Amino acid sequence: MFRNAAPSGNYYEAAVQTGGEFWADEYRIRKFKELDKLFRNFQVKESVMEGKDITAKYLYEIGGTHFENYWIAEAEVEGFVDYVRNLQVLVIEVFAANGDLVLTDVSIILPAQNQLYGSFCQWNRQYKNRSPGIYACLLATRWAQRHGLQFYN
């Protein structure tokens, strides 16, 4: 779905271009429509936070399960807090109609690189049949495009 990524300047990763060709691909049109249908009765909340307001405690509240499942060390979380201190961070939350938190996605806004950098996504395993991780990437990519960023990485 997010295939044909472009070089981002990061040796290990590639970025999705958020321009017109990305959204015009027939395969993506179909898949994104399917995801939108799966999540049509869900509420999406997007918040931009100042990095200076993000603490390790907050990150553990919204991503602790993710950190535990993927053996993310406390030092890495503290490093994230330090890294974003002078940046903005996008936090996307998706809620089911019954109030369940389905996913929380955290991305760093990097204006100098014209990029939204996906940092981590924690999602509720009860909703795994809806592909919440992929949906989070779609929401972040849409946000990046709406806000004039060329890449989502």
Short mmCIF file of C-alpha atoms in Angstrom, two decimals:
data_model
loop_
_atom_site.label_atom_id
_atom_site.label_comp_id
_atom_site.label_asym_id
_atom_site.label_seq_id
_atom_site.Cartn_x
_atom_site.Cartn_y
_atom_site.Cartn_z
CA MET A 1 0.00 0.00 0.00
CA PHE A 2 2.82 2.37 0.85
CA ARG A 3 5.06 0.83 -1.81
CA ASN A 4 7.29 2.79 -4.20
CA ALA A 5 8.70 4.97 -1.47
CA ALA A 6 11.20 7.70 -2.23
CA PRO A 7 14.63 8.20 -0.67
CA SER A 8 14.33 10.30 2.47
CA GLY A 9 17.98 10.99 3.13
CA ASN A 10 17.90 8.39 5.87
CA TYR A 11 20.02 5.35 4.98
CA TYR A 12 17.64 2.90 6.63
CA GLU A 13 14.30 4.16 5.45
CA ALA A 14 12.33 5.52 2.55
CA ALA A 15 9.56 8.08 2.58
CA VAL A 16 6.19 8.12 0.91
CA GLN A 17 5.64 11.17 -1.27
CA THR A 18 2.36 12.78 -0.31
CA GLY A 19 1.81 14.44 -3.71
CA GLY A 20 -0.78 13.76 -6.39
CA GLU A 21 0.67 10.57 -7.86
CA PHE A 22 0.54 8.84 -4.49
CA TRP A 23 -3.22 9.41 -4.21
CA ALA A 24 -3.94 8.66 -7.90
CA ASP A 25 -2.63 5.08 -7.82
CA GLU A 26 -5.60 2.73 -8.49
CA TYR A 27 -4.46 0.13 -5.97
CA ARG A 28 -4.15 2.74 -3.23
CA ILE A 29 -7.51 4.29 -4.09
CA ARG A 30 -9.17 0.91 -3.62
CA LYS A 31 -7.28 -0.05 -0.45
CA PHE A 32 -7.73 3.36 1.19
CA LYS A 33 -11.45 3.23 0.41
CA GLU A 34 -11.62 -0.20 2.10
CA LEU A 35 -9.84 1.14 5.19
CA ASP A 36 -12.09 4.20 5.34
CA LYS A 37 -15.11 1.91 5.19
CA LEU A 38 -13.77 -0.25 8.04
CA PHE A 39 -13.29 2.85 10.20
CA ARG A 40 -16.31 4.91 9.08
CA ASN A 41 -17.99 4.86 12.51
CA PHE A 42 -14.81 5.67 14.42
CA GLN A 43 -13.75 9.06 15.73
CA VAL A 44 -10.32 10.45 14.79
CA LYS A 45 -8.61 13.02 16.99
CA GLU A 46 -5.49 14.81 15.72
CA SER A 47 -3.41 16.92 18.10
CA VAL A 48 -0.20 18.83 17.49
CA MET A 49 1.89 19.05 20.65
CA GLU A 50 4.95 21.10 21.39
CA GLY A 51 7.86 18.76 21.97
CA LYS A 52 8.82 20.62 25.13
CA ASP A 53 5.51 19.48 26.65
CA ILE A 54 6.15 15.77 26.02
CA THR A 55 7.47 13.72 28.91
CA ALA A 56 8.58 10.12 29.22
CA LYS A 57 5.64 9.59 31.59
CA TYR A 58 3.21 10.77 28.90
CA LEU A 59 4.84 8.55 26.28
CA TYR A 60 4.52 5.52 28.55
CA GLU A 61 0.83 6.37 29.08
CA ILE A 62 0.14 6.39 25.34
CA GLY A 63 2.74 3.88 24.15
CA GLY A 64 3.79 1.70 27.07
CA THR A 65 2.36 -1.50 25.61
CA HIS A 66 4.16 -0.84 22.32
CA PHE A 67 7.43 -0.19 24.14
CA GLU A 68 7.07 -3.40 26.14
CA ASN A 69 6.09 -5.54 23.14
CA TYR A 70 9.02 -4.32 21.06
CA TRP A 71 11.59 -4.11 23.89
CA ILE A 72 12.01 -0.35 23.60
CA ALA A 73 14.48 0.62 26.31
CA GLU A 74 13.77 3.43 28.75
CA ALA A 75 16.86 5.23 27.40
CA GLU A 76 15.29 5.25 23.91
CA VAL A 77 12.11 6.83 25.27
CA GLU A 78 14.18 9.45 27.11
CA GLY A 79 16.13 10.02 23.88
CA PHE A 80 12.87 10.66 22.03
CA VAL A 81 11.84 13.22 24.65
CA ASP A 82 15.19 14.98 24.24
CA TYR A 83 15.05 14.82 20.42
CA VAL A 84 11.59 16.42 20.11
CA ARG A 85 12.19 19.15 22.68
CA ASN A 86 12.38 21.84 19.96
CA LEU A 87 9.99 20.23 17.49
CA GLN A 88 6.28 19.61 17.18
CA VAL A 89 4.72 16.19 17.44
CA LEU A 90 1.50 14.93 15.87
CA VAL A 91 -0.57 12.58 18.01
CA ILE A 92 -3.45 10.79 16.28
CA GLU A 93 -5.99 8.85 18.32
CA VAL A 94 -8.83 6.76 16.94
CA PHE A 95 -11.80 5.77 19.08
CA ALA A 96 -14.50 3.15 18.42
CA ALA A 97 -18.16 4.06 18.85
CA ASN A 98 -18.14 2.29 22.25
CA GLY A 99 -15.30 4.57 23.45
CA ASP A 100 -12.46 2.05 23.05
CA LEU A 101 -9.13 3.61 22.15
CA VAL A 102 -8.26 1.76 18.93
CA LEU A 103 -4.91 3.36 18.17
CA THR A 104 -2.51 6.09 19.13
CA ASP A 105 0.01 7.17 16.51
CA VAL A 106 2.92 9.51 17.24
CA SER A 107 4.83 11.30 14.47
CA ILE A 108 7.48 14.01 14.55
CA ILE A 109 6.91 17.07 12.37
CA LEU A 110 10.18 17.88 10.58
CA PRO A 111 9.61 21.06 8.55
CA ALA A 112 13.29 21.39 7.54
CA GLN A 113 13.06 17.97 5.85
CA ASN A 114 9.53 18.68 4.56
CA GLN A 115 8.51 15.49 6.33
CA LEU A 116 6.26 13.88 8.91
CA TYR A 117 8.27 11.12 10.57
CA GLY A 118 6.24 8.24 12.01
CA SER A 119 7.75 7.35 15.35
CA PHE A 120 5.44 4.72 16.85
CA CYS A 121 1.89 3.42 16.80
CA GLN A 122 0.19 1.52 19.59
CA TRP A 123 -3.05 -0.20 18.70
CA ASN A 124 -5.69 -2.25 20.44
CA ARG A 125 -5.33 -5.95 19.53
CA GLN A 126 -9.13 -6.35 19.68
CA TYR A 127 -9.28 -4.38 16.41
CA LYS A 128 -6.46 -6.15 14.56
CA ASN A 129 -8.83 -7.36 11.82
CA ARG A 130 -9.26 -3.72 10.76
CA SER A 131 -5.51 -3.15 10.21
CA PRO A 132 -5.20 -0.23 12.66
CA GLY A 133 -1.46 0.19 12.09
CA ILE A 134 -1.94 0.67 8.36
CA TYR A 135 -4.89 2.98 8.99
CA ALA A 136 -2.67 5.06 11.30
CA CYS A 137 -0.14 5.45 8.47
CA LEU A 138 -2.93 6.51 6.12
CA LEU A 139 -4.20 9.12 8.59
CA ALA A 140 -0.68 10.46 9.15
CA THR A 141 -0.02 10.62 5.40
CA ARG A 142 -3.27 12.53 4.87
CA TRP A 143 -2.33 14.92 7.67
CA ALA A 144 1.10 15.50 6.10
CA GLN A 145 -0.47 16.23 2.72
CA ARG A 146 -3.07 18.63 4.20
CA HIS A 147 -0.28 20.49 5.96
CA GLY A 148 1.97 20.82 2.92
CA LEU A 149 4.63 18.27 3.87
CA GLN A 150 6.08 16.39 0.93
CA PHE A 151 7.00 13.16 2.72
CA TYR A 152 5.66 10.77 5.31
CA ASN A 153 8.36 8.45 6.60
#
